[in-house]
Structure formats: structure tokens, C-alpha cells
mmCIF file of C-alpha atoms in Angstrom:
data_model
loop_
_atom_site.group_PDB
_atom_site.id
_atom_site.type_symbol
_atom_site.label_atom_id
_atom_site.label_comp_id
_atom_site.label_asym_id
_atom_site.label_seq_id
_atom_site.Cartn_x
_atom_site.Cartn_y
_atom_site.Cartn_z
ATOM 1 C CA UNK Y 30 32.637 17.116 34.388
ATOM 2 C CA UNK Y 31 28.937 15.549 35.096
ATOM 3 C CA UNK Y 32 28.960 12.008 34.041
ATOM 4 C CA UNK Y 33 25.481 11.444 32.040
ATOM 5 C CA UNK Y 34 23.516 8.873 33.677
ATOM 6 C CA UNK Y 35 23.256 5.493 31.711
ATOM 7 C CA UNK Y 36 19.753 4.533 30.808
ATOM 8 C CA UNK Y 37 19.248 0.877 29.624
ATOM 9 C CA UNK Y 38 16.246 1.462 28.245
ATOM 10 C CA UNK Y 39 16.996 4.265 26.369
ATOM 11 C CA UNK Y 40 19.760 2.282 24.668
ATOM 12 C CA UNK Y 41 17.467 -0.420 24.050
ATOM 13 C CA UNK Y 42 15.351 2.396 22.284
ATOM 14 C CA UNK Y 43 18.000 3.639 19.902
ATOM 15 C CA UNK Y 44 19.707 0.218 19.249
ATOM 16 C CA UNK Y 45 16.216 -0.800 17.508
ATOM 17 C CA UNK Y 46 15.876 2.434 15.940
ATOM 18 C CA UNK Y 47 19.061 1.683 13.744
ATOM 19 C CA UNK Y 48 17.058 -1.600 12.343
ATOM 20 C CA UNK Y 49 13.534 0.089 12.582
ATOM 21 C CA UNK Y 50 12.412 2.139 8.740
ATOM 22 C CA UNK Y 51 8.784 2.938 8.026
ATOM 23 C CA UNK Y 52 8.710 2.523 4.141
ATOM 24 C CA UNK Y 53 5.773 4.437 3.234
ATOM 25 C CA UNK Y 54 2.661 4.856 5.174
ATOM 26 C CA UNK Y 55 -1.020 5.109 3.210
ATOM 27 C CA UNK Y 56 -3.737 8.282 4.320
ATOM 28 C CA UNK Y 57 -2.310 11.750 5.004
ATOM 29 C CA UNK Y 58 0.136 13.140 7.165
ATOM 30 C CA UNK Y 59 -2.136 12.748 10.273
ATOM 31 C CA UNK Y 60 -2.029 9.028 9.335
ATOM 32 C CA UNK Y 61 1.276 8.527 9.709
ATOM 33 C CA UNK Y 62 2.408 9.079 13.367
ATOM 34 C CA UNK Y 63 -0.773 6.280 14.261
ATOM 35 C CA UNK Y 64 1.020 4.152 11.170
ATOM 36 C CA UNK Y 65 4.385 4.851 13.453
ATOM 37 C CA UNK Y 66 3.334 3.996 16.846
ATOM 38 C CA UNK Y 67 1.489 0.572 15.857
ATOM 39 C CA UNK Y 68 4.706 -0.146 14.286
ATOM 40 C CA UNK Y 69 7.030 0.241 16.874
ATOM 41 C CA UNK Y 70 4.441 -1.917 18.704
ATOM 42 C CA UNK Y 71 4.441 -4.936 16.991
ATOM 43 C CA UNK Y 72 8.236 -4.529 16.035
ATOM 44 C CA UNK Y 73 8.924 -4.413 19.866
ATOM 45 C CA UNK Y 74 6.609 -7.371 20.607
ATOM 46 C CA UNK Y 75 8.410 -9.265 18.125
ATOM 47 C CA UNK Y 76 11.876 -8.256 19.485
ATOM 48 C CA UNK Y 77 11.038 -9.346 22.834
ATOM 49 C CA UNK Y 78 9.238 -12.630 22.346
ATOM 50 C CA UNK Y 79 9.115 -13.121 18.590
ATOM 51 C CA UNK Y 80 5.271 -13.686 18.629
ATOM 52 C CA UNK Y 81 2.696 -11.124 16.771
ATOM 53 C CA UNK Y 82 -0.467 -10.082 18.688
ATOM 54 C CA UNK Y 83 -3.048 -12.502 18.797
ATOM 55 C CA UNK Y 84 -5.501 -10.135 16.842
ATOM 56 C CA UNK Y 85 -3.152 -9.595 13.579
ATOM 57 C CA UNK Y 86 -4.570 -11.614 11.158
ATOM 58 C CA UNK Y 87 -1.826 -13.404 9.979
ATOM 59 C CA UNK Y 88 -1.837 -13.564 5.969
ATOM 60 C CA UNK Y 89 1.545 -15.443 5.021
ATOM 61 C CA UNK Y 90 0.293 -17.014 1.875
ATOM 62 C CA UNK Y 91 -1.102 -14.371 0.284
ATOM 63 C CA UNK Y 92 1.698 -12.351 0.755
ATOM 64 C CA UNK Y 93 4.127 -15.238 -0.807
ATOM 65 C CA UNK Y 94 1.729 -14.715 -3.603
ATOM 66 C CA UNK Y 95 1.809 -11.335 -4.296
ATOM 67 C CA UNK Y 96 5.771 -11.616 -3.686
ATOM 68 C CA UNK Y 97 6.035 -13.643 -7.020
ATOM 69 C CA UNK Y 98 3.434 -12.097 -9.197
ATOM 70 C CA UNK Y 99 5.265 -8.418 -8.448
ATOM 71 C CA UNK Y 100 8.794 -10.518 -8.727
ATOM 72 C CA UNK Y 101 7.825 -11.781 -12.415
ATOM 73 C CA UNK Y 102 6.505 -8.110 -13.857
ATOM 74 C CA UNK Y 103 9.574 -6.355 -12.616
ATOM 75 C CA UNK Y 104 13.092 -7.288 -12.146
ATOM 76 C CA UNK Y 105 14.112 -4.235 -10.173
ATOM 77 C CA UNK Y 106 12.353 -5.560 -6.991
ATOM 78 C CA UNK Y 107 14.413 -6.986 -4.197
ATOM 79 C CA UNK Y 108 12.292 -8.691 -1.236
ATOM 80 C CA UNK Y 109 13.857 -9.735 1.755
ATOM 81 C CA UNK Y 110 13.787 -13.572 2.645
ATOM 82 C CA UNK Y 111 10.792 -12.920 5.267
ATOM 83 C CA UNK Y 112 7.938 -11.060 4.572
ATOM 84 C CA UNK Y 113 5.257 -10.209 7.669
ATOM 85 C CA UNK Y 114 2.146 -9.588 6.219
ATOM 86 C CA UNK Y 115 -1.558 -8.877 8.529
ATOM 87 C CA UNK Y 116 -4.656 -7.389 9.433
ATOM 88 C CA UNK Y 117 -5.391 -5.432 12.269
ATOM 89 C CA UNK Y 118 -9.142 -5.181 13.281
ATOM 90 C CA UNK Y 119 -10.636 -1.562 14.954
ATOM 91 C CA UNK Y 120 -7.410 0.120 14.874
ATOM 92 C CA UNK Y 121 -8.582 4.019 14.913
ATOM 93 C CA UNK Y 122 -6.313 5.722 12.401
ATOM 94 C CA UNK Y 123 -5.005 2.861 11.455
ATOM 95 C CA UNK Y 124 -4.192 3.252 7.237
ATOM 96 C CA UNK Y 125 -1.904 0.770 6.673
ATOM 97 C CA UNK Y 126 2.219 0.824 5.885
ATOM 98 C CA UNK Y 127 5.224 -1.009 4.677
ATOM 99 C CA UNK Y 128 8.253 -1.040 6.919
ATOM 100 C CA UNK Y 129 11.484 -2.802 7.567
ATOM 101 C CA UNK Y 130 12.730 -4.159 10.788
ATOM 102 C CA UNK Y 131 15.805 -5.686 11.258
ATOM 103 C CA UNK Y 132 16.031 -8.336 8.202
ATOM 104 C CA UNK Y 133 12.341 -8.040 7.448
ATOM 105 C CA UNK Y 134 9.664 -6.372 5.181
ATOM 106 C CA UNK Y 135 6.357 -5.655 7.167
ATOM 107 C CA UNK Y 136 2.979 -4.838 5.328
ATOM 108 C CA UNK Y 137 0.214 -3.996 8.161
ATOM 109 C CA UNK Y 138 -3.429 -2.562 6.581
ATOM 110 C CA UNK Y 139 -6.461 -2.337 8.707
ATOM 111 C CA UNK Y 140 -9.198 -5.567 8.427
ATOM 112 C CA UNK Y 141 -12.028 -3.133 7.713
ATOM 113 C CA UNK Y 142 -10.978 -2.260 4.073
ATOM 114 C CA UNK Y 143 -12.950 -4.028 1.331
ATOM 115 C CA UNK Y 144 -11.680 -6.994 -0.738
ATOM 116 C CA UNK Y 145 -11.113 -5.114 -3.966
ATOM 117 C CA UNK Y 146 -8.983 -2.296 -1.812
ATOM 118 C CA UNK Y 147 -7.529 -4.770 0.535
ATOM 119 C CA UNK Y 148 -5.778 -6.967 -2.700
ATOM 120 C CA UNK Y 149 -4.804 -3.140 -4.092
ATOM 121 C CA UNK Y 150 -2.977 -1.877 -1.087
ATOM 122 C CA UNK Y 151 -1.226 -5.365 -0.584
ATOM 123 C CA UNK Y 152 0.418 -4.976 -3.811
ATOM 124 C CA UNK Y 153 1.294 -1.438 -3.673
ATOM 125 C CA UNK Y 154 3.138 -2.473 0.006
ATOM 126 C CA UNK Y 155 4.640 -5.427 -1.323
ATOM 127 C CA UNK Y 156 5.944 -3.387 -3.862
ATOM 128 C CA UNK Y 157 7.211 -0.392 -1.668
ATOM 129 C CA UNK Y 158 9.458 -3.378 0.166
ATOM 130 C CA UNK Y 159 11.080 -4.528 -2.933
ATOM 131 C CA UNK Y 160 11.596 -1.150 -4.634
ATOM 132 C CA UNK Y 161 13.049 0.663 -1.229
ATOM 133 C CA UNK Y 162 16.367 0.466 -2.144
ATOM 134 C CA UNK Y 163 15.935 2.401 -4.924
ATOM 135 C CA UNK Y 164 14.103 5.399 -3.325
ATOM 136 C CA UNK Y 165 15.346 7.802 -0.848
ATOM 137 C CA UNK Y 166 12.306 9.576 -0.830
ATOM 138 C CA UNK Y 167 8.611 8.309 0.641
ATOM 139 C CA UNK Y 168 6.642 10.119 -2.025
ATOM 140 C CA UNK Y 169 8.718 8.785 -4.804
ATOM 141 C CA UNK Y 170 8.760 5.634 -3.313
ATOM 142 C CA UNK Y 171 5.101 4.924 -3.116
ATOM 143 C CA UNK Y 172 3.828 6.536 -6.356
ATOM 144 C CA UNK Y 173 6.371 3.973 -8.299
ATOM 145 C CA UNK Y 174 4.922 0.891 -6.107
ATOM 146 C CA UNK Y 175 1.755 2.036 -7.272
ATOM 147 C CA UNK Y 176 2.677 2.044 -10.501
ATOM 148 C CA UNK Y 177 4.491 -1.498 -10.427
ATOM 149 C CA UNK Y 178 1.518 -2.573 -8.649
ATOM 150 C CA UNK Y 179 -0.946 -1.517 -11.102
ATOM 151 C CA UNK Y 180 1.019 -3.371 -14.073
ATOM 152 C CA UNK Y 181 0.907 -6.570 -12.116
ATOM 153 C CA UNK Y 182 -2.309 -6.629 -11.470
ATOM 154 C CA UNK Y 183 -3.487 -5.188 -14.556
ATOM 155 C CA UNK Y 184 -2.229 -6.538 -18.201
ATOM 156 C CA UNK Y 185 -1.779 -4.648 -20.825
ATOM 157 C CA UNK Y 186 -3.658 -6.226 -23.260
ATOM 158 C CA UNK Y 187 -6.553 -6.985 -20.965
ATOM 159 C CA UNK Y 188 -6.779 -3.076 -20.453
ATOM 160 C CA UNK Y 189 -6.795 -2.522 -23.900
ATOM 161 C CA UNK Y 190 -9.836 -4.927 -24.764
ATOM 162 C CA UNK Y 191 -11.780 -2.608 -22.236
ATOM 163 C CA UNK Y 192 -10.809 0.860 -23.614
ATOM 164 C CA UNK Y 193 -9.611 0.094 -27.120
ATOM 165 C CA UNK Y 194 -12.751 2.031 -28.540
ATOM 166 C CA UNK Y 195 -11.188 5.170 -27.142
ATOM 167 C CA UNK Y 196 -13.963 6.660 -24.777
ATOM 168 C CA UNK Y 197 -14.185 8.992 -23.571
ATOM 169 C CA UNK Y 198 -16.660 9.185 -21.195
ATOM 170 C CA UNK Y 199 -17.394 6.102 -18.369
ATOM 171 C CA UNK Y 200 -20.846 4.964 -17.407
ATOM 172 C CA UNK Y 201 -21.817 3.580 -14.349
ATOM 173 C CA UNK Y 202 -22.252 0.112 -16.156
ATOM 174 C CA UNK Y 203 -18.955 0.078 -17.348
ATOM 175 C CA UNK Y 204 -17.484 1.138 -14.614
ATOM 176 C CA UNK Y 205 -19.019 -1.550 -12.797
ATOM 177 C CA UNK Y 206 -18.021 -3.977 -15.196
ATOM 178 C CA UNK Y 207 -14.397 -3.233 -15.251
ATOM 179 C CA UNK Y 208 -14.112 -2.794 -11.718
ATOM 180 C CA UNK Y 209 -15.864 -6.252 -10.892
ATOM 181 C CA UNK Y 210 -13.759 -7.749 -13.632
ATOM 182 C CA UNK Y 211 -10.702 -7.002 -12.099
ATOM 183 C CA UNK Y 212 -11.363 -6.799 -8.578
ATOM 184 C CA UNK Y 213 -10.399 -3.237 -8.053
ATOM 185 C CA UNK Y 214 -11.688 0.064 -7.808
ATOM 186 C CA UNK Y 215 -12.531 1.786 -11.292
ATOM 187 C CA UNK Y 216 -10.257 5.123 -10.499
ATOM 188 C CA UNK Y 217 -7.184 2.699 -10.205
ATOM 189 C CA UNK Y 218 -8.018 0.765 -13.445
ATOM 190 C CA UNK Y 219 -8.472 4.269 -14.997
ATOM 191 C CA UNK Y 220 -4.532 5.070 -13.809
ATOM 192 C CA UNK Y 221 -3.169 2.117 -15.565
ATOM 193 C CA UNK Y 222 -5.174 3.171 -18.769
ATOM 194 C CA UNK Y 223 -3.548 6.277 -18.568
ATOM 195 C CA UNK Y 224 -0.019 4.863 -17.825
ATOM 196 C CA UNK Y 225 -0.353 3.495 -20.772
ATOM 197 C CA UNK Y 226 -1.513 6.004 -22.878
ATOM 198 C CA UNK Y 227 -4.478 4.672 -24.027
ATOM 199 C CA UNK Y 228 -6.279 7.224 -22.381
ATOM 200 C CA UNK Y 229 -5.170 11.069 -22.675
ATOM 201 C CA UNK Y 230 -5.258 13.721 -19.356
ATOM 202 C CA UNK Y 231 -8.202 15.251 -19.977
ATOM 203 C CA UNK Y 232 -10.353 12.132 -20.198
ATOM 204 C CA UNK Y 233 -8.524 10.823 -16.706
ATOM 205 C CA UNK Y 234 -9.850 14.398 -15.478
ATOM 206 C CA UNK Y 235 -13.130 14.081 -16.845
ATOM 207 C CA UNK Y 236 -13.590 10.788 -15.363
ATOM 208 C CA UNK Y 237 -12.623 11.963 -12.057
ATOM 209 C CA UNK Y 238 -15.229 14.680 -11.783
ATOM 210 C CA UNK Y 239 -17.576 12.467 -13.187
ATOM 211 C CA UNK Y 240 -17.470 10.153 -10.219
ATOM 212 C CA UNK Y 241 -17.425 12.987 -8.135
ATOM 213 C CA UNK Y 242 -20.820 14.565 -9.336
ATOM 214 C CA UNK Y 243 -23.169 11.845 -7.616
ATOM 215 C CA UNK Y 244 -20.975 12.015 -4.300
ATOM 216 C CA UNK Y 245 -21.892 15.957 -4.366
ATOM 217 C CA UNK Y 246 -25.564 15.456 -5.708
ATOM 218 C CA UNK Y 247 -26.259 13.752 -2.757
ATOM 219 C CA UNK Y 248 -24.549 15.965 -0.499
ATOM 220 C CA UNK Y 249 -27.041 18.360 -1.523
ATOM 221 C CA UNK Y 250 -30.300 16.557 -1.290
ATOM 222 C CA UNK Y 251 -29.246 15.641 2.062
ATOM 223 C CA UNK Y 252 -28.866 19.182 3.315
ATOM 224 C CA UNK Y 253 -32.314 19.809 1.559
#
């Protein structure tokens, strides 16, 4: 019988694998295999010397942070004891993930995002570390960090001082408004509204193809 040539290496390979899980990974599904291989990277660095690369912006208070506020709106969340939270600056493909290696939660997103979607995504991570053992499935997974992310970051009764008068249409002032005075995109402000009822389907729709209409007006005076 041959004998099967051992391969360090290889072992090395699928010992990590066992303590290696990408959580959820942001963008579509040509996202994720860049999402994959920069984790593996880092997760190897840190195996073999237990130092991060010197251009991860290192961001272990804010993380902390956001580890309470999502630990005080929802007692279903279980965070490991270490959390690795970073940038990473002119990554190409780079979306951003949560992972888990070994003992850890990791939360990577790329440095060129802007403040408002930066503070979003953190939360949403955060929250897809401390709800995993709940969720089997990716999908599942990250649409219910959203939504425990969203209800953190966005109180009830605050969301009901902006759309208590029931409208039904959103203009560009308001949306402004709301969006500067929460910090975050408009369309994700508009999602907790509708979690919570306060604003029906058709309205969410509406909204959404009214911020689509300027993005496609001018598409078309470009072309012309």
C-alpha cells in the first residue's frame, strides 16, 4: 500500500482551519473570496508572531464601545473576551467582515468608507460576533445584526419624533436632517422606521425609488 507523504505545512493549514470561521462578509458574492484571503492573512500573521500589519489601523476603543452599547440593547449577544477591530487602507475588493479565529471575534472594514458608514458597519460586525451562535446560516446571520444594530443605534422614541406625522414622502431636507442627526445614511434610518412599524411597505418602497430618481436623472444628462 503507498504510504501518503506527510506534509507539515499542509497540517499546519488544516489545524488553523478548525479555529478559522468567516462570520459574514459585506458586498456580494465576488466580495467574499477577497474578504477570505485578507483573512487568512492577518489570522496567519497573528498565529505566527502575534503582531497585526503595521497598516491596520488599530481601533480597540471604539470597538470596546460598540461592545457595550450592542451588550445593553440585547441580551442574546455573546462576545468573546477579545475583540480585534481595524482599518485597512487601499485594499482592492476589500468590503469588510466579521470572523472568528481561535478565541477571538475579528471585525476588518476598509479605511476608505465614510464616517456615517464606517460607525454603521462596525455595529452590524460587532453584532454578527455576538449573535453567531445563534445562526447557522450567513444570510440569517447578518440581516439580524443589522437589525440589532439598527436598534442600538437608533431609539425608538427618537425615531418616532422624526416620523410621528406619518409621511409619506421624504425630501431632500429631511433626509438630510435625519441622516446628519444620527450619523447614518437616510435608507438605514428608513429600515428602523419600518422595523418598527411606523412606516408601512409601500412608503419604504416609495422612498427607495425616490432616492433612486436623481442617481438615474443624472445618468441621463451625462449620456446627453
Amino acid at each position: 500500500m503507498r504510504r501518503t507523504k506527510f506534509n507539515p505545512n499542509q497540517f499546519q493549514i488544516d489545524f488553523l482551519a478548525a479555529f478559522r470561521r468567516m462570520l459574514v462578509s459585506l458586498g456580494d458574492s465576488q466580495s467574499s473570496p477577497v474578504n477570505e484571503t485578507i483573512f487568512v492573512k492577518l489570522s496567519d500573521q497573528w498565529e505566527n508572531n502575534r503582531q497585526l500589519p503595521a497598516d491596520l489601523l488599530f481601533q480597540k476603543s471604539p470597538v470596546e464601545a460598540v461592545v457595550y452599547r450592542l451588550s445593553k440593547s440585547d441580551d442574546r449577544l455573546q462576545f468573546p473576551e477579545e475583540v480585534i477591530a481595524g482599518d485597512l487602507r487601499g485594499i482592492p475588493g476589500l468590503t469588510g467582515f466579521a470572523a472568528k479565529f481561535r478565541e477571538q471575534g475579528w471585525v476588518i472594514l476598509p479605511n476608505e468608507l465614510s464616517g456615517a458608514y464606517k460607525q454603521l458597519y462596525l455595529h452590524i460586525l460587532t453584532a454578527a460576533i455576538g449573535l453567531e451562535h445563534l445562526f447557522a446560516n450567513r444570510n440569517e446571520l447578518l440581516a439580524e445584526a443589522e437589525r440589532v444594530a439598527l436598534a442600538a443605534l437608533l431609539p425608538e422614541t427618537e425615531i418616532r419624533s422624526f416620523f410621528g406625522v406619518r409621511l409619506s414622502r421624504f425630501p431632500d431636507s429631511f433626509r438630510m436632517d435625519v441622516s446628519n442627526y444620527f450619523n447614518l445614511p437616510f435608507e438605514f434610518v428608513l429600515k428602523r422606521a419600518h422595523q418598527l412599524e411606523i412606516i408601512s411597505d409601500t412608503v419604504l418602497e416609495s422612498a427607495k425609488n425616490d432616492a433612486l430618481r436623481p442617481a438615474r436623472r443624472a445618468q441621463v444628462k451625462k449620456v446627453a
